[in-house]
Coordinates of C-alpha atoms in Angstrom, one line a residue:
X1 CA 0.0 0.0 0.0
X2 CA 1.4 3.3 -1.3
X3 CA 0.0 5.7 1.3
X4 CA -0.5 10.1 -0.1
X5 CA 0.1 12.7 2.5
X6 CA -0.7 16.3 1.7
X7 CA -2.2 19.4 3.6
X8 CA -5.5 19.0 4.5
X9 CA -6.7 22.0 2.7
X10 CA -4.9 21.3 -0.3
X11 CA -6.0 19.8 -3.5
X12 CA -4.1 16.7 -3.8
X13 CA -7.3 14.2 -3.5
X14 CA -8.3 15.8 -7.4
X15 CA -4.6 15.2 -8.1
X16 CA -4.5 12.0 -7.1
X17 CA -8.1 11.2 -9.0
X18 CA -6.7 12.7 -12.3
X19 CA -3.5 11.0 -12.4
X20 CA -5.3 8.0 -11.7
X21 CA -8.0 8.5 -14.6
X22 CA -5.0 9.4 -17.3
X23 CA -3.0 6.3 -16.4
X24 CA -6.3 4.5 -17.2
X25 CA -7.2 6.1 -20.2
X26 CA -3.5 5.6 -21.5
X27 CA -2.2 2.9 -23.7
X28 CA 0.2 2.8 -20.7
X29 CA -0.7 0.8 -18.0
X30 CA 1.8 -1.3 -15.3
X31 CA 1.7 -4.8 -16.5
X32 CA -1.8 -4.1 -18.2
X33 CA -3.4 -4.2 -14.0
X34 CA -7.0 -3.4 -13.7
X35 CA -7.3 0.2 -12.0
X36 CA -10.6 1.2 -9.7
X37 CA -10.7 4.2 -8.0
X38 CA -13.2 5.3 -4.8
X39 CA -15.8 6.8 -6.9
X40 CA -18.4 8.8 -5.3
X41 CA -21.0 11.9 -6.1
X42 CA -21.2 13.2 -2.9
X43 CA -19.8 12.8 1.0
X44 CA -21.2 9.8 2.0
X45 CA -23.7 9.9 4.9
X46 CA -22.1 8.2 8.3
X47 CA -24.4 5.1 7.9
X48 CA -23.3 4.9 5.0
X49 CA -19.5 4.7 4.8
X50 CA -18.6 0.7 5.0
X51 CA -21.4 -0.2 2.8
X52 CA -20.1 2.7 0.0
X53 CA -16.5 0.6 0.5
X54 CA -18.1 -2.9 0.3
X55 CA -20.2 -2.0 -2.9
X56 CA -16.7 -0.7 -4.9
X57 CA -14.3 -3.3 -2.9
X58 CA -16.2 -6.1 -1.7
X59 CA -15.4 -8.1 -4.4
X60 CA -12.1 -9.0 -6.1
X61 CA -11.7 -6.7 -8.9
X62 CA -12.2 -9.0 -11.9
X63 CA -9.5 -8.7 -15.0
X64 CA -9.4 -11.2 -17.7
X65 CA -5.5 -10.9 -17.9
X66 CA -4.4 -10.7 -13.7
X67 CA -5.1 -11.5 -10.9
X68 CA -3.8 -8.5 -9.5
X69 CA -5.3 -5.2 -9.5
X70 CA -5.1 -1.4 -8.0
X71 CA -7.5 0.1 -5.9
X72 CA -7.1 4.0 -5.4
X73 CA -9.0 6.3 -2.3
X74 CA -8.1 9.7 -3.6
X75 CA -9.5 11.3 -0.2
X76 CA -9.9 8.7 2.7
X77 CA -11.4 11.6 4.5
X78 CA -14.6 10.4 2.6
X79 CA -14.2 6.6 4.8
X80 CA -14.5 8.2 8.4
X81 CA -16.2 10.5 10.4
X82 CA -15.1 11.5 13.6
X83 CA -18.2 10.0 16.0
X84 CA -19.7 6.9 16.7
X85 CA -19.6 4.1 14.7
X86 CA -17.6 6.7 12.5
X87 CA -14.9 4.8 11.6
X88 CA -16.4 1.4 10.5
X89 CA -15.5 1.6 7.0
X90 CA -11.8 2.4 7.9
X91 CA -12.1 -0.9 10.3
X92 CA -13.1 -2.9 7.3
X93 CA -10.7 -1.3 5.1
X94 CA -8.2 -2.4 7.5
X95 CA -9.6 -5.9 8.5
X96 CA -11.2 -7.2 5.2
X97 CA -9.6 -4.9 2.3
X98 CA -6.3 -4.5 2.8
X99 CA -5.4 -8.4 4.1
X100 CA -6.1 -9.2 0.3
X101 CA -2.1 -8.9 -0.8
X102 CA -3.1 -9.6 -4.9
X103 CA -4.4 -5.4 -4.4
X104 CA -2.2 -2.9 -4.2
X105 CA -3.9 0.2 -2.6
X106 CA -2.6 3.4 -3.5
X107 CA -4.5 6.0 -0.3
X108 CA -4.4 10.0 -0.1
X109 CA -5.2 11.7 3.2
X110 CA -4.9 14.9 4.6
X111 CA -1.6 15.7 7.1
X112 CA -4.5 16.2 10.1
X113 CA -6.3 13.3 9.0
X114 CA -3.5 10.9 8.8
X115 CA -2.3 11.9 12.3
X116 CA -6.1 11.2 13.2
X117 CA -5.6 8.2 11.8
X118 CA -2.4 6.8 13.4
X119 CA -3.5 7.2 16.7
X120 CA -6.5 5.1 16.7
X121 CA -5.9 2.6 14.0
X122 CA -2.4 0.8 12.9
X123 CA -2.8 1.9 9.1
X124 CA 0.6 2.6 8.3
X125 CA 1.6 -1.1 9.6
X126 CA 0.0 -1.7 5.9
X127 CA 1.8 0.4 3.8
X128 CA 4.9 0.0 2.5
X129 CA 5.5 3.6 1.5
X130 CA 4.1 6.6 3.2
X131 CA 4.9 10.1 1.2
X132 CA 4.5 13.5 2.2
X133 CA 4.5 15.8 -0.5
X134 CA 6.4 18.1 -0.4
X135 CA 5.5 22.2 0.0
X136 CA 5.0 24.2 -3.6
X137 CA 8.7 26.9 -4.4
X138 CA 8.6 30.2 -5.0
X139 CA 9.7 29.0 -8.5
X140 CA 6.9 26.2 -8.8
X141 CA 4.1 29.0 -7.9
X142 CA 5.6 31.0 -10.7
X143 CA 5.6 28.4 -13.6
X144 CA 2.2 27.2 -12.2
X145 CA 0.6 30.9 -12.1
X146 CA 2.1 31.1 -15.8
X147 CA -0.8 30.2 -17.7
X148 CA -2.8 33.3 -15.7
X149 CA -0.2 35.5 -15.5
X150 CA 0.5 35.2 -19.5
X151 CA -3.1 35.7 -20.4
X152 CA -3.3 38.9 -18.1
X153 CA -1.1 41.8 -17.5
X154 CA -0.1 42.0 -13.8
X155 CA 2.3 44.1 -12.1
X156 CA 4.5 42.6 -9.0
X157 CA 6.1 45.8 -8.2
X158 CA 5.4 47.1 -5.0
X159 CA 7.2 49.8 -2.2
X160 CA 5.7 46.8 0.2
X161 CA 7.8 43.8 -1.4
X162 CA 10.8 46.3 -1.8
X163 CA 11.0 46.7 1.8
X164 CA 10.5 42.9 2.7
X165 CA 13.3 41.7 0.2
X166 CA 17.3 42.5 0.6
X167 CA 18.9 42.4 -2.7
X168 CA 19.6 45.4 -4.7
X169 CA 18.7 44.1 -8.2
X170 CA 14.9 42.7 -7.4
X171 CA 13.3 40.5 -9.9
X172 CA 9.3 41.3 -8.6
X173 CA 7.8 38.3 -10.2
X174 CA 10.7 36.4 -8.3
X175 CA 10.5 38.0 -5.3
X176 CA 6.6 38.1 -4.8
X177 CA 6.1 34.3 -5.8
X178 CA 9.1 33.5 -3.6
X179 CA 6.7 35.4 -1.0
X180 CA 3.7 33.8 -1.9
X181 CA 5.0 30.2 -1.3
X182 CA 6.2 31.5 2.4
X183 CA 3.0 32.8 3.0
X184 CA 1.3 30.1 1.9
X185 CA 3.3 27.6 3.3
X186 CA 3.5 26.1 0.2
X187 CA -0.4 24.9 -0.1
X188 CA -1.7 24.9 -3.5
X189 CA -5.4 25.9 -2.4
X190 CA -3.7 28.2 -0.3
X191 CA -1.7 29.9 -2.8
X192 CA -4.6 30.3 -4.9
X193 CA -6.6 31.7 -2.8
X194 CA -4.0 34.9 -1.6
X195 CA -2.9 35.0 -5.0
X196 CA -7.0 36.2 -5.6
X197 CA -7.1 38.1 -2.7
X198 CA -3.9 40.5 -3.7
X199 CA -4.9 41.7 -7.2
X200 CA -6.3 44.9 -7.5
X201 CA -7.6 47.0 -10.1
X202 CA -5.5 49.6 -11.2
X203 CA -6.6 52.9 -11.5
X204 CA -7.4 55.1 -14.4
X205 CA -5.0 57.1 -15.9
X206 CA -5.9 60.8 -15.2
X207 CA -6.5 61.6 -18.7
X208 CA -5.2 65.3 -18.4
X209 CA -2.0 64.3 -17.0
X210 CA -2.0 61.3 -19.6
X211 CA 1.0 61.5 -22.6
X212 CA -0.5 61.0 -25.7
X213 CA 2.6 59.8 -27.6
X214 CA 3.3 57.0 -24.5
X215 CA 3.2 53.2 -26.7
X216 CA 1.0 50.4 -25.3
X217 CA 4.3 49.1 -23.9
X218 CA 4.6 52.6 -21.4
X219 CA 1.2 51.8 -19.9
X220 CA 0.8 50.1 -16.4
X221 CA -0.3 46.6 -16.1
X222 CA -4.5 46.3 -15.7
X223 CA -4.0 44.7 -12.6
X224 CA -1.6 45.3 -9.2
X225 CA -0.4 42.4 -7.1
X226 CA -0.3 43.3 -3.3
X227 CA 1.8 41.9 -1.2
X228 CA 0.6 38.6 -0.3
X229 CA -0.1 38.2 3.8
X230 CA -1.7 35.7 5.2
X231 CA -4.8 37.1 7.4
X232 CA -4.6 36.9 10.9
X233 CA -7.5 35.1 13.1
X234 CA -9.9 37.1 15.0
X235 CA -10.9 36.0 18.4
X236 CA -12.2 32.8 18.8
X237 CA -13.6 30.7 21.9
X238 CA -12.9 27.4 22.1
X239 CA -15.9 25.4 20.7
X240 CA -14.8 27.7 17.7
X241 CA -11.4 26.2 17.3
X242 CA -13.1 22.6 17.7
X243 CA -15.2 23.5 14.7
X244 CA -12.2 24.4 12.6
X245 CA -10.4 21.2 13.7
X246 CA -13.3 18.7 12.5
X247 CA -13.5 20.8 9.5
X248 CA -9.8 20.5 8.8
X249 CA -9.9 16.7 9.7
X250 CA -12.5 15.8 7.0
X251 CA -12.0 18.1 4.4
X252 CA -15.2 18.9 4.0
X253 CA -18.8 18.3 5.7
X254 CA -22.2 18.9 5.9
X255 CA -24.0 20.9 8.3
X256 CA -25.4 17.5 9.7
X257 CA -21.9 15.5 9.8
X258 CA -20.6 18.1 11.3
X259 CA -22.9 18.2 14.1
X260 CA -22.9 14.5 14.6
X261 CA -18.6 15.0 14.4
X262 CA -18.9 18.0 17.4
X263 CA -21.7 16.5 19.3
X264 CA -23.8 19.3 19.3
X265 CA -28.1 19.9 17.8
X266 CA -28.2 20.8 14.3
X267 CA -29.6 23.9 15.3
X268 CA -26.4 25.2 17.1
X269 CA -24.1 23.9 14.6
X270 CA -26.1 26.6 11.7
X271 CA -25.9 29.6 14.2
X272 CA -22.3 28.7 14.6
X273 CA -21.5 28.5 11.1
X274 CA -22.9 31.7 9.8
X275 CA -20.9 33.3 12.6
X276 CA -18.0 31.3 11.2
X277 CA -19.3 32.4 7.4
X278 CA -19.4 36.1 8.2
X279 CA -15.5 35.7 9.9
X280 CA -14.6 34.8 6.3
X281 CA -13.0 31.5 8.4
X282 CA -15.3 28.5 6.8
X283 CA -16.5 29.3 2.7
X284 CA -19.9 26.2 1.9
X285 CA -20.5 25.4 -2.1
X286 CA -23.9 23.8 -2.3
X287 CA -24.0 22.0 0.9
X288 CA -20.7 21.3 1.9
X289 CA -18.3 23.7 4.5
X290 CA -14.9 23.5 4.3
X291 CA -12.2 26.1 6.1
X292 CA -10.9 29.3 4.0
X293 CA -7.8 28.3 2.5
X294 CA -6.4 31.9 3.1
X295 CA -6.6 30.9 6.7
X296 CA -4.9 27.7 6.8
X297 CA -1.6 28.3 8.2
X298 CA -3.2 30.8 10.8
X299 CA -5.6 27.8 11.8
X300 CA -2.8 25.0 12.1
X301 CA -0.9 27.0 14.3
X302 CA -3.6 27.5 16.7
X303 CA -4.8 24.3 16.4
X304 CA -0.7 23.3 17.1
X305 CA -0.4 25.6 20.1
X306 CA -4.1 24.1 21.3
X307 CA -2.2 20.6 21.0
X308 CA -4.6 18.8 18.7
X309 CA -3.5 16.2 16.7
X310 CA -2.1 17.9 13.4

C-alpha cells in the first residue's frame, strides 16, 4: 500500500483522482493491471461509509488478464467520520480490504487526517510507502501561475515587497512568488486563494496628465499584485477552534456531519456556522463547508499551540 500525504486543505485528493483516470485512459498501463478508484457523487452519509466501501471493494476486482489489480482512495477523509460508529469503514478497510495482498492500494489523506488516523488505528503497519508531499517553491508557484499570469497583465512591483526583500537588483515576479510560497506555506489551495485576494484593479490614468505619444508598452499593467499576507484570526472561543479542527480533519462536511462529528443539535451547529461564514473562516459550495484556505496556516498554528493532533 502506497500511502499520499498532503495538507489537508490542499487539492491533492483531485490530483490523485486525475492521475489515476489518465494512467487508465492511457495505452500505458503497469503490467496491463485493472485500476478502480473510490468513486463517489457526494460525502457519504455516516451510515453509509462501509457499505459505500463494500459496494466498490467487496469483491475482487475481476481482470481477464491478472489476478492482481489497483485500488485508489483519492481522499480517505470520505471513509471516516469522527463520532460513533464513524470509523467502520476504515475498520473494514483495515480488517477485510487490505489483508487481500493480490491489491495494491494506493491512499491519499490529509496531514491532520492521517495523524487522526495513526492514533487510533495501525494503518501505516500496511503500507509500505508513506509520502509527504512536499511544499510548492517560490519557482513552482511561478511556472504554475504562468498560464494566468501570460493571459493577463499583472504588475509585481510594490514599495511593500521592496521593503520585505534584501537584494539590490529585485526580480518582482521572483521575489513576490518566492513570497507567496512562504505565505502560503506552500499549499496549492492556499496559494490560490492569496494570489485572488492581492490583485487589485489599477486605476485610471488621469486623462489630463495622460502622454499621448506614451506606446501600449509605457502603460501600467491592468491589474496590481499586493503583497501577499496571510490574514490573521480574529478572536475565537474554544468550541470555535473545535469547529475548525473537525472541518480541517474531513475536508469537508455537511451541516449535519458536522454536528454529529462536534456532538452538538443541528440547530447550534447553523448559528455557529454563519458566525464562522461572516469571519470569512469556513467558505460552503452547495452543501458542503470546508475552512478558507487563506486561513490555513493561521488555523494549524492554533490548532498546534491548542495541542490537537495535526
Amino acid at each position: 500500500m502506497w500511502i499520499i500525504v498532503g495538507a489537508s486543505i490542499s487539492d491533492s485528493p483531485m490530483i490523485i483522482a486525475d492521475f489515476i483516470q489518465d494512467l487508465a485512459d492511457s495505452s500505458y498501463q503497469y503490467k496491463k493491471l485493472p485500476i478502480q478508484s473510490f468513486q463517489y457523487g457526494s460525502r457519504p452519509e455516516n451510515d453509509k461509509l462501509r457499505q459505500c466501501l463494500q459496494k466498490q471493494f467487496g469483491n475482487r476486482l475481476p481482470s481477464p488478464d491478472s489476478d492482481r489489480a489497483i485500488a485508489v482512495i483519492p481522499c480517505l477523509e470520505n471513509c471516516f467520520l469522527r463520532s460513533m460508529n464513524g470509523l467502520e469503514a476504515i475498520d473494514y478497510l483495515r480488517d477485510s480490504l487490505l489483508t487481500d495482498t493480490s491489491i495494491f492500494w494506493i491512499i491519499g489523506v490529509g496531514q491532520v487526517g492521517w495523524q487522526y488516523l495513526q492514533a487510533i488505528s495501525a494503518l501505516e503497519s500496511y503500507s509500505d510507502h508513506v509520502t509527504h508531499l512536499e511544499k510548492l517553491s517560490g519557482d513552482q508557484l511561478s511556472q504554475w501561475f504562468e498560464a494566468v499570469t501570460n493571459e493577463i497583465d499583472i504588475g509585481f512591483q510594490s514599495s511593500a515587497l521592496r521593503s520585505e526583500s534584501s537584494e539590490n537588483d529585485l526580480n518582482w515576479r521572483t521575489q513576490y512568488f518566492k513570497f507567496l510560497s512562504k505565505e502560503s506555506k506552500g499549499v496549492d489551495s492556499v496559494a490560490v486563494q492569496l494570489f485572488l485576494e492581492t490583485l487589485q484593479i489599477r486605476e485610471e490614468i488621469d486623462k489630463e496628465k495622460e502622454n499621448e505619444e506614451s506606446s501600449e508598452d509605457d502603460q501600467p499593467p491592468i491589474l496590481q499584485a499586493k503583497l501577499p499576507i496571510n490574514p490573521s484570526l480574529p478572536s475565537l472561543g474554544g468550541e470555535d477552534v473545535y469547529f475548525l479542527y473537525s472541518l480541517l480533519l474531513h475536508r469537508t462536511l455537511t451541516e449535519l456531519q458536522l454536528a454529529q462529528s462536534v456532538g452538538l443539535s443541528l440547530l447550534d451547529v447553523k448559528d455557529k456556522i454563519q458566525a464562522l461564514r461572516k469571519l470569512r473562516l469556513v467558505e460552503q459550495q452547495d452543501n458542503l463547508l470546508r475552512l478558507n484556505p487563506a486561513y490555513y496556516p493561521a488555523v494549524y498554528s492554533r490548532l498546534d499551540g491548542d495541542n490537537f493532533l495535526v
